[in-house]
mmCIF file of C-alpha atoms in Angstrom:
data_model
loop_
_atom_site.group_PDB
_atom_site.id
_atom_site.type_symbol
_atom_site.label_atom_id
_atom_site.label_comp_id
_atom_site.label_asym_id
_atom_site.label_seq_id
_atom_site.Cartn_x
_atom_site.Cartn_y
_atom_site.Cartn_z
ATOM 1 C CA MET X 798 11.053 0.424 0.645
ATOM 2 C CA GLY X 799 8.679 3.479 -0.278
ATOM 3 C CA GLU X 800 5.145 4.131 0.313
ATOM 4 C CA ARG X 801 2.496 2.062 -1.758
ATOM 5 C CA PRO X 802 1.189 4.452 -4.369
ATOM 6 C CA MET X 803 -2.234 5.676 -3.607
ATOM 7 C CA PRO X 804 -5.196 5.168 -6.112
ATOM 8 C CA LEU X 805 -5.652 8.642 -6.972
ATOM 9 C CA GLU X 806 -2.041 9.879 -7.153
ATOM 10 C CA GLY X 807 -1.719 12.137 -10.597
ATOM 11 C CA LEU X 808 -5.043 13.770 -10.273
ATOM 12 C CA THR X 809 -5.392 17.072 -9.520
ATOM 13 C CA VAL X 810 -8.716 18.337 -7.766
ATOM 14 C CA LEU X 811 -9.686 21.989 -7.321
ATOM 15 C CA ASP X 812 -11.502 22.587 -4.130
ATOM 16 C CA VAL X 813 -13.629 25.733 -4.668
ATOM 17 C CA SER X 814 -16.305 24.818 -2.121
ATOM 18 C CA THR X 815 -16.725 25.781 2.007
ATOM 19 C CA VAL X 816 -17.892 24.480 4.988
ATOM 20 C CA LEU X 817 -18.689 20.964 4.794
ATOM 21 C CA ALA X 818 -19.997 18.729 1.992
ATOM 22 C CA GLY X 819 -17.618 20.052 -0.886
ATOM 23 C CA PRO X 820 -14.690 20.143 1.398
ATOM 24 C CA LEU X 821 -15.362 16.553 2.679
ATOM 25 C CA CYS X 822 -15.839 15.228 -0.861
ATOM 26 C CA CYS X 823 -12.313 16.823 -1.444
ATOM 27 C CA GLN X 824 -10.905 15.317 1.808
ATOM 28 C CA VAL X 825 -11.799 11.994 0.871
ATOM 29 C CA LEU X 826 -10.402 12.155 -2.583
ATOM 30 C CA GLY X 827 -7.024 13.582 -1.203
ATOM 31 C CA ASP X 828 -6.820 11.026 1.518
ATOM 32 C CA PHE X 829 -6.390 8.677 -1.341
ATOM 33 C CA GLY X 830 -3.837 10.303 -2.982
ATOM 34 C CA ALA X 831 -5.381 13.703 -5.269
ATOM 35 C CA ASP X 832 -3.494 16.516 -5.565
ATOM 36 C CA VAL X 833 -6.375 18.913 -3.860
ATOM 37 C CA ILE X 834 -5.848 22.398 -4.216
ATOM 38 C CA LYS X 835 -8.007 24.619 -2.064
ATOM 39 C CA VAL X 836 -9.360 27.977 -3.362
ATOM 40 C CA GLU X 837 -10.712 30.405 -0.692
ATOM 41 C CA HIS X 838 -11.123 33.950 -0.875
ATOM 42 C CA PRO X 839 -7.922 36.439 0.225
ATOM 43 C CA VAL X 840 -9.940 37.850 3.191
ATOM 44 C CA SER X 841 -12.645 35.955 4.437
ATOM 45 C CA GLY X 842 -11.279 32.337 3.625
ATOM 46 C CA ASP X 843 -13.837 29.222 4.300
ATOM 47 C CA SER X 844 -16.072 29.966 7.048
ATOM 48 C CA LEU X 845 -15.160 26.125 8.348
ATOM 49 C CA ARG X 846 -12.100 27.894 9.865
ATOM 50 C CA GLY X 847 -14.262 29.661 12.672
ATOM 51 C CA HIS X 848 -16.433 26.367 13.194
ATOM 52 C CA GLY X 849 -16.191 24.231 16.378
ATOM 53 C CA HIS X 850 -13.560 24.196 18.958
ATOM 54 C CA GLN X 851 -10.237 26.152 18.770
ATOM 55 C CA LYS X 852 -6.844 25.413 20.609
ATOM 56 C CA ASP X 853 -4.936 28.418 20.654
ATOM 57 C CA GLY X 854 -6.238 29.954 18.076
ATOM 58 C CA HIS X 855 -6.130 26.886 15.760
ATOM 59 C CA PRO X 856 -9.334 25.066 14.475
ATOM 60 C CA ILE X 857 -9.804 21.648 15.070
ATOM 61 C CA TRP X 858 -12.162 20.523 12.831
ATOM 62 C CA TRP X 859 -10.560 22.483 9.896
ATOM 63 C CA LYS X 860 -6.855 20.429 10.488
ATOM 64 C CA GLU X 861 -9.170 17.270 9.716
ATOM 65 C CA VAL X 862 -11.266 18.175 6.815
ATOM 66 C CA SER X 863 -8.758 20.333 5.086
ATOM 67 C CA ARG X 864 -5.784 17.784 5.329
ATOM 68 C CA ASN X 865 -4.067 16.562 2.512
ATOM 69 C CA LYS X 866 -4.979 20.055 0.807
ATOM 70 C CA ARG X 867 -2.357 22.616 -0.407
ATOM 71 C CA THR X 868 -4.637 25.993 0.181
ATOM 72 C CA ILE X 869 -4.152 29.223 -1.835
ATOM 73 C CA ALA X 870 -6.178 32.541 -1.819
ATOM 74 C CA LEU X 871 -7.575 34.299 -4.631
ATOM 75 C CA ASP X 872 -10.578 36.651 -5.240
ATOM 76 C CA LEU X 873 -12.855 34.986 -7.827
ATOM 77 C CA LYS X 874 -14.790 38.046 -8.451
ATOM 78 C CA THR X 875 -11.606 39.835 -9.922
ATOM 79 C CA ASP X 876 -10.768 39.523 -13.427
ATOM 80 C CA GLU X 877 -7.178 38.362 -12.606
ATOM 81 C CA GLY X 878 -8.380 35.877 -9.750
ATOM 82 C CA ALA X 879 -10.942 34.161 -12.162
ATOM 83 C CA GLU X 880 -8.518 34.238 -15.141
ATOM 84 C CA LEU X 881 -5.905 32.229 -12.567
ATOM 85 C CA LEU X 882 -8.544 29.553 -11.702
ATOM 86 C CA ARG X 883 -9.287 29.215 -15.441
ATOM 87 C CA ARG X 884 -5.582 28.298 -15.597
ATOM 88 C CA LEU X 885 -5.846 26.196 -12.636
ATOM 89 C CA ALA X 886 -8.790 24.534 -14.182
ATOM 90 C CA ASP X 887 -7.108 23.950 -17.520
ATOM 91 C CA SER X 888 -4.655 21.086 -16.038
ATOM 92 C CA ALA X 889 -6.924 19.900 -13.429
ATOM 93 C CA ASP X 890 -9.245 16.610 -13.343
ATOM 94 C CA VAL X 891 -12.180 17.917 -11.017
ATOM 95 C CA LEU X 892 -13.144 20.963 -9.637
ATOM 96 C CA VAL X 893 -15.867 20.980 -6.570
ATOM 97 C CA GLU X 894 -17.879 24.253 -6.073
ATOM 98 C CA ASN X 895 -20.816 25.059 -4.035
ATOM 99 C CA PHE X 896 -21.763 28.489 -4.545
ATOM 100 C CA ARG X 897 -25.443 29.677 -5.468
ATOM 101 C CA PRO X 898 -26.539 28.271 -8.833
ATOM 102 C CA GLY X 899 -25.262 31.205 -11.575
ATOM 103 C CA THR X 900 -22.615 32.430 -9.380
ATOM 104 C CA LEU X 901 -19.845 31.042 -11.072
ATOM 105 C CA GLU X 902 -21.267 31.682 -14.565
ATOM 106 C CA ARG X 903 -21.452 35.617 -13.455
ATOM 107 C CA TRP X 904 -17.618 35.668 -12.782
ATOM 108 C CA GLY X 905 -16.913 33.826 -16.479
ATOM 109 C CA LEU X 906 -16.119 30.522 -14.305
ATOM 110 C CA GLY X 907 -19.110 28.375 -15.408
ATOM 111 C CA PRO X 908 -18.687 24.974 -16.247
ATOM 112 C CA GLN X 909 -19.098 25.094 -20.131
ATOM 113 C CA GLU X 910 -16.598 27.834 -20.218
ATOM 114 C CA LEU X 911 -14.001 25.470 -18.090
ATOM 115 C CA ILE X 912 -14.978 22.425 -19.762
ATOM 116 C CA ALA X 913 -14.697 23.927 -23.306
ATOM 117 C CA ARG X 914 -10.996 24.869 -22.579
ATOM 118 C CA ASN X 915 -10.305 21.381 -20.808
ATOM 119 C CA PRO X 916 -12.813 18.683 -21.933
ATOM 120 C CA ARG X 917 -11.445 16.251 -19.468
ATOM 121 C CA LEU X 918 -12.414 18.470 -16.534
ATOM 122 C CA VAL X 919 -15.069 17.083 -14.312
ATOM 123 C CA VAL X 920 -17.090 19.744 -12.654
ATOM 124 C CA VAL X 921 -19.075 18.851 -9.482
ATOM 125 C CA ARG X 922 -21.867 21.266 -8.292
ATOM 126 C CA ILE X 923 -23.039 20.760 -4.662
ATOM 127 C CA THR X 924 -26.130 23.170 -3.812
ATOM 128 C CA GLY X 925 -28.866 23.079 -1.298
ATOM 129 C CA PHE X 926 -31.357 22.168 -3.877
ATOM 130 C CA GLY X 927 -29.979 21.496 -7.160
ATOM 131 C CA GLN X 928 -29.313 23.447 -10.125
ATOM 132 C CA THR X 929 -32.695 23.632 -11.350
ATOM 133 C CA GLY X 930 -36.313 23.768 -9.899
ATOM 134 C CA PRO X 931 -38.461 26.111 -7.571
ATOM 135 C CA TYR X 932 -35.940 26.270 -4.646
ATOM 136 C CA ALA X 933 -32.564 26.022 -6.831
ATOM 137 C CA ALA X 934 -31.992 29.986 -5.700
ATOM 138 C CA ARG X 935 -32.595 29.558 -2.085
ATOM 139 C CA PRO X 936 -29.917 29.426 0.323
ATOM 140 C CA GLY X 937 -29.212 25.683 1.009
ATOM 141 C CA PHE X 938 -27.735 24.518 4.354
ATOM 142 C CA GLY X 939 -27.624 20.742 5.717
ATOM 143 C CA THR X 940 -29.831 21.733 8.493
ATOM 144 C CA LEU X 941 -32.742 22.470 5.887
ATOM 145 C CA ALA X 942 -31.967 19.485 4.176
ATOM 146 C CA GLU X 943 -32.399 17.618 7.389
ATOM 147 C CA ALA X 944 -35.589 18.961 7.935
ATOM 148 C CA MET X 945 -36.987 18.455 4.512
ATOM 149 C CA SER X 946 -35.535 14.972 4.214
ATOM 150 C CA GLY X 947 -38.002 13.335 6.414
ATOM 151 C CA PHE X 948 -35.141 12.748 9.121
ATOM 152 C CA ALA X 949 -36.224 15.479 11.514
ATOM 153 C CA ALA X 950 -40.029 14.194 11.483
ATOM 154 C CA ALA X 951 -38.813 10.815 11.974
ATOM 155 C CA THR X 952 -36.373 11.581 14.748
ATOM 156 C CA GLY X 953 -37.187 12.175 18.445
ATOM 157 C CA GLU X 954 -40.111 11.070 21.253
ATOM 158 C CA PRO X 955 -43.333 10.606 19.975
ATOM 159 C CA ASP X 956 -44.671 13.563 22.105
ATOM 160 C CA GLY X 957 -41.697 15.814 21.376
ATOM 161 C CA PRO X 958 -40.886 17.815 18.429
ATOM 162 C CA PRO X 959 -38.792 17.065 15.440
ATOM 163 C CA THR X 960 -35.310 16.609 16.256
ATOM 164 C CA LEU X 961 -32.242 18.019 14.225
ATOM 165 C CA PRO X 962 -29.020 16.135 14.450
ATOM 166 C CA ALA X 963 -26.310 18.195 16.526
ATOM 167 C CA PHE X 964 -23.745 17.822 13.893
ATOM 168 C CA GLY X 965 -23.645 17.783 9.775
ATOM 169 C CA LEU X 966 -25.554 14.850 8.892
ATOM 170 C CA ALA X 967 -26.742 16.068 5.532
ATOM 171 C CA ASP X 968 -23.584 17.609 4.223
ATOM 172 C CA SER X 969 -21.629 15.026 5.204
ATOM 173 C CA ILE X 970 -23.744 12.136 3.751
ATOM 174 C CA CYS X 971 -23.835 14.348 0.682
ATOM 175 C CA GLY X 972 -19.912 15.222 0.842
ATOM 176 C CA LEU X 973 -19.206 11.195 0.327
ATOM 177 C CA ALA X 974 -21.842 10.734 -2.282
ATOM 178 C CA ALA X 975 -20.154 13.393 -4.158
ATOM 179 C CA SER X 976 -16.962 11.600 -3.727
ATOM 180 C CA SER X 977 -18.287 8.613 -5.423
ATOM 181 C CA ALA X 978 -19.901 10.793 -8.146
ATOM 182 C CA ALA X 979 -16.451 12.401 -8.976
ATOM 183 C CA LEU X 980 -15.153 8.709 -9.297
ATOM 184 C CA MET X 981 -18.108 7.573 -11.901
ATOM 185 C CA ALA X 982 -17.643 10.808 -13.725
ATOM 186 C CA LEU X 983 -13.610 10.427 -14.032
ATOM 187 C CA ARG X 984 -14.340 6.477 -14.939
ATOM 188 C CA HIS X 985 -16.589 7.723 -17.766
ATOM 189 C CA ARG X 986 -13.874 10.280 -18.920
ATOM 190 C CA ASP X 987 -11.385 7.436 -19.026
ATOM 191 C CA GLN X 988 -13.523 5.388 -21.358
ATOM 192 C CA THR X 989 -14.489 8.539 -23.396
ATOM 193 C CA GLY X 990 -12.393 11.142 -23.007
ATOM 194 C CA ARG X 991 -15.092 13.651 -21.721
ATOM 195 C CA GLY X 992 -15.247 15.202 -18.645
ATOM 196 C CA GLN X 993 -18.972 16.226 -17.554
ATOM 197 C CA VAL X 994 -20.795 18.338 -15.065
ATOM 198 C CA VAL X 995 -22.390 16.540 -11.616
ATOM 199 C CA ASP X 996 -25.213 18.443 -10.313
ATOM 200 C CA LEU X 997 -25.736 17.238 -6.578
ATOM 201 C CA SER X 998 -28.181 18.551 -4.009
ATOM 202 C CA ILE X 999 -27.598 18.214 -0.117
ATOM 203 C CA LEU X 1000 -31.304 17.088 0.021
ATOM 204 C CA GLN X 1001 -31.506 14.000 -2.326
ATOM 205 C CA PRO X 1002 -28.624 12.042 -0.616
ATOM 206 C CA ILE X 1003 -30.134 12.274 2.814
ATOM 207 C CA MET X 1004 -33.508 11.730 1.520
ATOM 208 C CA LYS X 1005 -32.108 8.419 0.331
ATOM 209 C CA ALA X 1006 -30.444 7.422 3.678
ATOM 210 C CA VAL X 1007 -34.020 8.207 5.581
ATOM 211 C CA GLY X 1008 -35.537 5.260 3.658
ATOM 212 C CA PRO X 1009 -38.159 4.526 1.645
ATOM 213 C CA GLY X 1010 -41.148 6.968 3.426
ATOM 214 C CA PRO X 1011 -42.091 8.504 -0.231
ATOM 215 C CA THR X 1012 -42.891 4.962 -1.647
ATOM 216 C CA VAL X 1013 -44.418 3.675 1.314
ATOM 217 C CA TYR X 1014 -47.001 6.747 1.285
ATOM 218 C CA GLN X 1015 -47.361 6.321 -2.442
ATOM 219 C CA GLN X 1016 -48.223 2.605 -2.115
ATOM 220 C CA LEU X 1017 -50.196 2.407 1.352
ATOM 221 C CA GLY X 1018 -50.984 6.282 2.212
ATOM 222 C CA VAL X 1019 -48.784 5.699 5.271
ATOM 223 C CA VAL X 1020 -46.887 8.277 6.866
ATOM 224 C CA GLU X 1021 -44.252 7.295 9.478
ATOM 225 C CA ARG X 1022 -44.248 9.205 13.016
ATOM 226 C CA ARG X 1023 -41.726 9.245 15.244
ATOM 227 C CA HIS X 1024 -40.993 6.364 17.539
ATOM 228 C CA GLY X 1025 -38.045 7.623 19.628
ATOM 229 C CA ASN X 1026 -35.254 5.220 19.475
ATOM 230 C CA ARG X 1027 -37.719 2.286 18.583
ATOM 231 C CA SER X 1028 -37.822 0.805 15.167
ATOM 232 C CA SER X 1029 -41.145 0.554 13.223
ATOM 233 C CA SER X 1030 -39.574 -2.371 11.290
ATOM 234 C CA ASN X 1031 -38.285 -4.653 14.328
ATOM 235 C CA ALA X 1032 -38.346 -4.963 18.179
ATOM 236 C CA PRO X 1033 -36.804 -4.843 20.871
ATOM 237 C CA ARG X 1034 -34.837 -1.978 19.628
ATOM 238 C CA ASN X 1035 -33.995 0.939 22.214
ATOM 239 C CA THR X 1036 -31.240 2.139 24.510
ATOM 240 C CA TYR X 1037 -31.311 0.876 27.653
ATOM 241 C CA ARG X 1038 -29.744 2.040 30.885
ATOM 242 C CA THR X 1039 -27.433 -0.118 32.918
ATOM 243 C CA VAL X 1040 -27.313 -0.085 36.920
ATOM 244 C CA ASP X 1041 -24.135 1.772 36.449
ATOM 245 C CA GLY X 1042 -25.667 4.654 34.893
ATOM 246 C CA HIS X 1043 -24.363 3.646 31.406
ATOM 247 C CA TRP X 1044 -26.330 3.380 28.298
ATOM 248 C CA VAL X 1045 -26.171 0.301 25.698
ATOM 249 C CA ALA X 1046 -28.127 -0.020 22.422
ATOM 250 C CA VAL X 1047 -29.739 -3.389 21.434
ATOM 251 C CA SER X 1048 -30.843 -4.252 17.651
ATOM 252 C CA THR X 1049 -32.733 -6.950 16.728
ATOM 253 C CA SER X 1050 -32.955 -6.692 13.199
ATOM 254 C CA ALA X 1051 -32.213 -10.817 12.370
ATOM 255 C CA GLN X 1052 -34.953 -12.835 13.796
ATOM 256 C CA ARG X 1053 -32.405 -15.345 15.231
ATOM 257 C CA ILE X 1054 -30.772 -12.440 17.172
ATOM 258 C CA ALA X 1055 -34.264 -11.185 18.385
ATOM 259 C CA GLU X 1056 -34.887 -14.899 19.723
ATOM 260 C CA ARG X 1057 -31.314 -14.918 21.141
ATOM 261 C CA VAL X 1058 -32.112 -12.023 23.073
ATOM 262 C CA LEU X 1059 -35.267 -13.381 24.636
ATOM 263 C CA GLU X 1060 -33.497 -16.340 25.786
ATOM 264 C CA LEU X 1061 -30.841 -14.083 27.212
ATOM 265 C CA VAL X 1062 -33.173 -11.890 29.447
ATOM 266 C CA GLY X 1063 -35.212 -15.054 30.471
ATOM 267 C CA HIS X 1064 -38.208 -14.828 28.527
ATOM 268 C CA PRO X 1065 -37.946 -17.549 26.113
ATOM 269 C CA GLU X 1066 -41.566 -18.464 26.150
ATOM 270 C CA VAL X 1067 -42.325 -15.172 24.270
ATOM 271 C CA ILE X 1068 -40.684 -16.680 21.133
ATOM 272 C CA GLU X 1069 -43.295 -19.480 20.457
ATOM 273 C CA GLU X 1070 -45.899 -16.663 19.960
ATOM 274 C CA GLY X 1071 -47.075 -16.466 16.230
ATOM 275 C CA TRP X 1072 -46.468 -12.907 16.178
ATOM 276 C CA PHE X 1073 -42.872 -12.882 17.202
ATOM 277 C CA SER X 1074 -42.024 -14.609 14.120
ATOM 278 C CA SER X 1075 -41.869 -11.298 12.356
ATOM 279 C CA GLY X 1076 -40.427 -7.926 12.875
ATOM 280 C CA HIS X 1077 -44.063 -6.044 12.401
ATOM 281 C CA GLY X 1078 -45.254 -8.436 14.922
ATOM 282 C CA ARG X 1079 -42.657 -7.915 17.228
ATOM 283 C CA VAL X 1080 -43.065 -3.949 16.675
ATOM 284 C CA ALA X 1081 -46.871 -4.598 17.967
ATOM 285 C CA HIS X 1082 -45.635 -5.765 21.226
ATOM 286 C CA GLY X 1083 -43.086 -3.438 21.631
ATOM 287 C CA ASP X 1084 -44.078 -2.489 24.872
ATOM 288 C CA LEU X 1085 -43.808 -6.025 26.541
ATOM 289 C CA LEU X 1086 -40.314 -6.797 24.787
ATOM 290 C CA ASP X 1087 -38.864 -3.328 25.950
ATOM 291 C CA GLY X 1088 -40.134 -4.270 29.262
ATOM 292 C CA TYR X 1089 -38.316 -7.632 29.475
ATOM 293 C CA VAL X 1090 -35.052 -6.219 27.898
ATOM 294 C CA ALA X 1091 -34.956 -3.207 29.755
ATOM 295 C CA ASP X 1092 -35.632 -4.976 33.463
ATOM 296 C CA TRP X 1093 -32.687 -7.588 32.788
ATOM 297 C CA ILE X 1094 -30.197 -4.998 31.622
ATOM 298 C CA GLY X 1095 -31.081 -2.501 34.258
ATOM 299 C CA GLU X 1096 -30.179 -5.000 36.992
ATOM 300 C CA ARG X 1097 -26.584 -5.333 35.578
ATOM 301 C CA GLY X 1098 -23.582 -3.598 34.955
ATOM 302 C CA ARG X 1099 -22.452 -2.440 31.144
ATOM 303 C CA ALA X 1100 -19.596 -4.544 31.160
ATOM 304 C CA GLU X 1101 -21.428 -7.930 32.533
ATOM 305 C CA VAL X 1102 -24.430 -6.718 29.951
ATOM 306 C CA ILE X 1103 -22.079 -6.451 26.873
ATOM 307 C CA LYS X 1104 -20.141 -9.814 28.392
ATOM 308 C CA ALA X 1105 -23.526 -11.676 28.293
ATOM 309 C CA PHE X 1106 -24.762 -10.459 24.979
ATOM 310 C CA GLU X 1107 -21.483 -11.344 23.286
ATOM 311 C CA ALA X 1108 -21.617 -15.012 24.957
ATOM 312 C CA ALA X 1109 -25.066 -15.201 23.453
ATOM 313 C CA GLY X 1110 -24.328 -14.125 19.924
ATOM 314 C CA ALA X 1111 -26.843 -11.348 20.365
ATOM 315 C CA ALA X 1112 -26.191 -7.963 19.037
ATOM 316 C CA VAL X 1113 -25.274 -5.035 21.581
ATOM 317 C CA ALA X 1114 -23.390 -1.914 21.686
ATOM 318 C CA PRO X 1115 -22.548 0.443 24.259
ATOM 319 C CA VAL X 1116 -23.640 4.294 23.809
ATOM 320 C CA TYR X 1117 -20.331 6.401 23.590
ATOM 321 C CA ASP X 1118 -19.453 9.706 23.628
ATOM 322 C CA ALA X 1119 -15.868 11.150 22.251
ATOM 323 C CA ARG X 1120 -13.813 10.116 24.938
ATOM 324 C CA ASP X 1121 -15.351 6.281 25.072
ATOM 325 C CA LEU X 1122 -14.181 6.574 21.432
ATOM 326 C CA THR X 1123 -10.792 7.579 22.148
ATOM 327 C CA GLU X 1124 -10.378 4.594 24.776
ATOM 328 C CA ASP X 1125 -12.138 1.997 22.811
ATOM 329 C CA ALA X 1126 -9.569 -1.054 22.133
ATOM 330 C CA HIS X 1127 -11.168 -1.988 19.117
ATOM 331 C CA VAL X 1128 -11.156 1.579 17.557
ATOM 332 C CA ARG X 1129 -7.623 1.929 18.784
ATOM 333 C CA ALA X 1130 -6.383 -1.662 17.625
ATOM 334 C CA THR X 1131 -7.845 -1.480 13.931
ATOM 335 C CA GLY X 1132 -6.759 2.500 13.380
ATOM 336 C CA MET X 1133 -10.131 4.123 13.451
ATOM 337 C CA LEU X 1134 -8.449 6.978 14.902
ATOM 338 C CA VAL X 1135 -4.701 7.385 14.512
ATOM 339 C CA GLU X 1136 -2.360 10.387 15.749
ATOM 340 C CA VAL X 1137 -0.997 12.945 13.074
ATOM 341 C CA ASP X 1138 1.751 15.268 13.421
ATOM 342 C CA ASP X 1139 0.441 18.894 13.365
ATOM 343 C CA PRO X 1140 3.138 21.947 13.085
ATOM 344 C CA ASP X 1141 0.681 23.926 15.438
ATOM 345 C CA LEU X 1142 -0.674 21.334 17.821
ATOM 346 C CA GLY X 1143 1.661 18.934 17.792
ATOM 347 C CA PRO X 1144 0.338 14.838 18.068
ATOM 348 C CA LEU X 1145 -3.101 15.554 16.550
ATOM 349 C CA LEU X 1146 -5.915 12.983 17.025
ATOM 350 C CA GLN X 1147 -8.142 12.521 13.857
ATOM 351 C CA HIS X 1148 -10.138 10.171 12.085
ATOM 352 C CA ASP X 1149 -8.332 7.808 9.809
ATOM 353 C CA VAL X 1150 -9.040 7.006 5.807
ATOM 354 C CA MET X 1151 -12.550 5.612 5.829
ATOM 355 C CA TRP X 1152 -11.687 2.651 4.074
ATOM 356 C CA ARG X 1153 -8.846 0.007 3.825
ATOM 357 C CA MET X 1154 -7.367 -1.069 0.444
ATOM 358 C CA SER X 1155 -4.918 -3.850 0.252
ATOM 359 C CA GLU X 1156 -2.726 -3.021 -2.811
ATOM 360 C CA SER X 1157 -3.046 1.157 -2.880
ATOM 361 C CA PRO X 1158 -3.972 2.422 0.731
ATOM 362 C CA GLY X 1159 -4.821 5.862 1.638
ATOM 363 C CA ARG X 1160 -2.875 8.001 3.856
ATOM 364 C CA ILE X 1161 -2.954 11.187 5.876
ATOM 365 C CA ARG X 1162 -0.015 13.098 4.521
ATOM 366 C CA PHE X 1163 -0.267 16.574 6.408
ATOM 367 C CA THR X 1164 -3.170 18.482 8.441
ATOM 368 C CA GLY X 1165 -5.145 21.258 7.284
ATOM 369 C CA ARG X 1166 -2.973 24.169 6.762
ATOM 370 C CA GLU X 1167 -2.605 27.839 7.394
ATOM 371 C CA HIS X 1168 -4.853 30.376 4.998
ATOM 372 C CA GLY X 1169 -2.874 31.098 1.756
ATOM 373 C CA ALA X 1170 0.012 28.876 2.874
ATOM 374 C CA ASP X 1171 0.850 27.409 -0.589
ATOM 375 C CA THR X 1172 -0.445 30.663 -2.629
ATOM 376 C CA ARG X 1173 3.269 31.389 -3.934
ATOM 377 C CA GLU X 1174 4.047 27.566 -4.544
ATOM 378 C CA VAL X 1175 0.956 27.012 -6.666
ATOM 379 C CA LEU X 1176 0.959 30.485 -8.780
ATOM 380 C CA THR X 1177 4.762 29.631 -9.187
ATOM 381 C CA GLY X 1178 3.879 26.587 -10.836
ATOM 382 C CA LEU X 1179 1.639 28.570 -13.349
ATOM 383 C CA GLY X 1180 4.382 30.557 -14.485
ATOM 384 C CA LEU X 1181 4.262 33.704 -12.538
ATOM 385 C CA ASP X 1182 7.035 35.202 -11.009
ATOM 386 C CA THR X 1183 7.714 36.671 -7.546
ATOM 387 C CA ASP X 1184 6.973 40.165 -8.603
ATOM 388 C CA GLU X 1185 3.985 39.161 -10.192
ATOM 389 C CA ILE X 1186 2.430 37.516 -7.360
ATOM 390 C CA ASP X 1187 3.749 40.261 -4.992
ATOM 391 C CA ARG X 1188 1.626 42.630 -6.943
ATOM 392 C CA LEU X 1189 -1.487 40.321 -6.586
ATOM 393 C CA VAL X 1190 -1.028 40.082 -3.143
ATOM 394 C CA ALA X 1191 -0.667 43.573 -2.573
ATOM 395 C CA ASP X 1192 -3.885 44.512 -4.784
ATOM 396 C CA GLY X 1193 -6.010 41.731 -2.698
ATOM 397 C CA VAL X 1194 -6.504 39.191 -5.645
ATOM 398 C CA ALA X 1195 -4.397 36.586 -3.704
ATOM 399 C CA ARG X 1196 -2.860 36.194 -0.252
#
């Protein structure tokens, strides 16, 4: 019995983007069956190949973000390279790009031209600040979006500096949003027969994730400040150190959970206080509640703390690093991390596809490939013969 069909089988996606937001969008589509063709420059390639750790010269992050993608190399600034991309787009369903606004238009590859040739094409354009507006021409990176979105201003200790994440948070949120946007546009195409352009900035999705700060300011004139690991919505909520030197995180977003935590740590009397009945009331007494929880946790080891919280029906989690994640029984049992055969690195541990579908599950078919590994196969599919491809490679148009 063969493997079950994946939901996006039959779709062709052109990944003409670099680094993270666009490539992550295309990885998600590829994980669920789309034929993703990754287009890179013949010389420089995607700079993501040089990001993060490497083993024996092989970039580990690349192996995941570019999995399930065939890789080709074309110089889109040349007439021949641009024409080859047009021909690929003629039969594609989605094209994802993240050049600065106007770049594709200068190369004769703007969405209007591509959609005129293929009216069913969906073009997803990802930039730092969108295609229009006073910041449209600025270079856009996730760090800038993390700074402008309110994330950095809300992150860190109250007396410390704004804090940026140590990973591509804004890009990752944007990449996931872009995959959703692409599928919405495809749904519209299925209903109408018409493709369209999706204009997505890196800034807007992380603004949404940060929360309703602008609305709160507009209505109340309140600007949230940094609270460290505390929350402005509920308490106790923090990270706490155990006697054996580990850290755990506690959340009390639900009233009943807050009650269970205080009962567990030996202070049921505060539950009867009037202020305890609301999140804001508990926040106003955060020092008191934090002290109770920290004292109790600080006298016990991590395993004992987690066992006691679970028995009480309270919410706790260990603060993990990468090693902890790989060893966690639940992560392993549910397949959040899986080993994939890689031709260069052997068994390679990766994040599995991000959600499970009962009838048409996604899967990892192969890991990220070498620069231009599939150029000849893809161009042969366009009708080019060996001599033509050899000439394009010799001329630097392809690799």
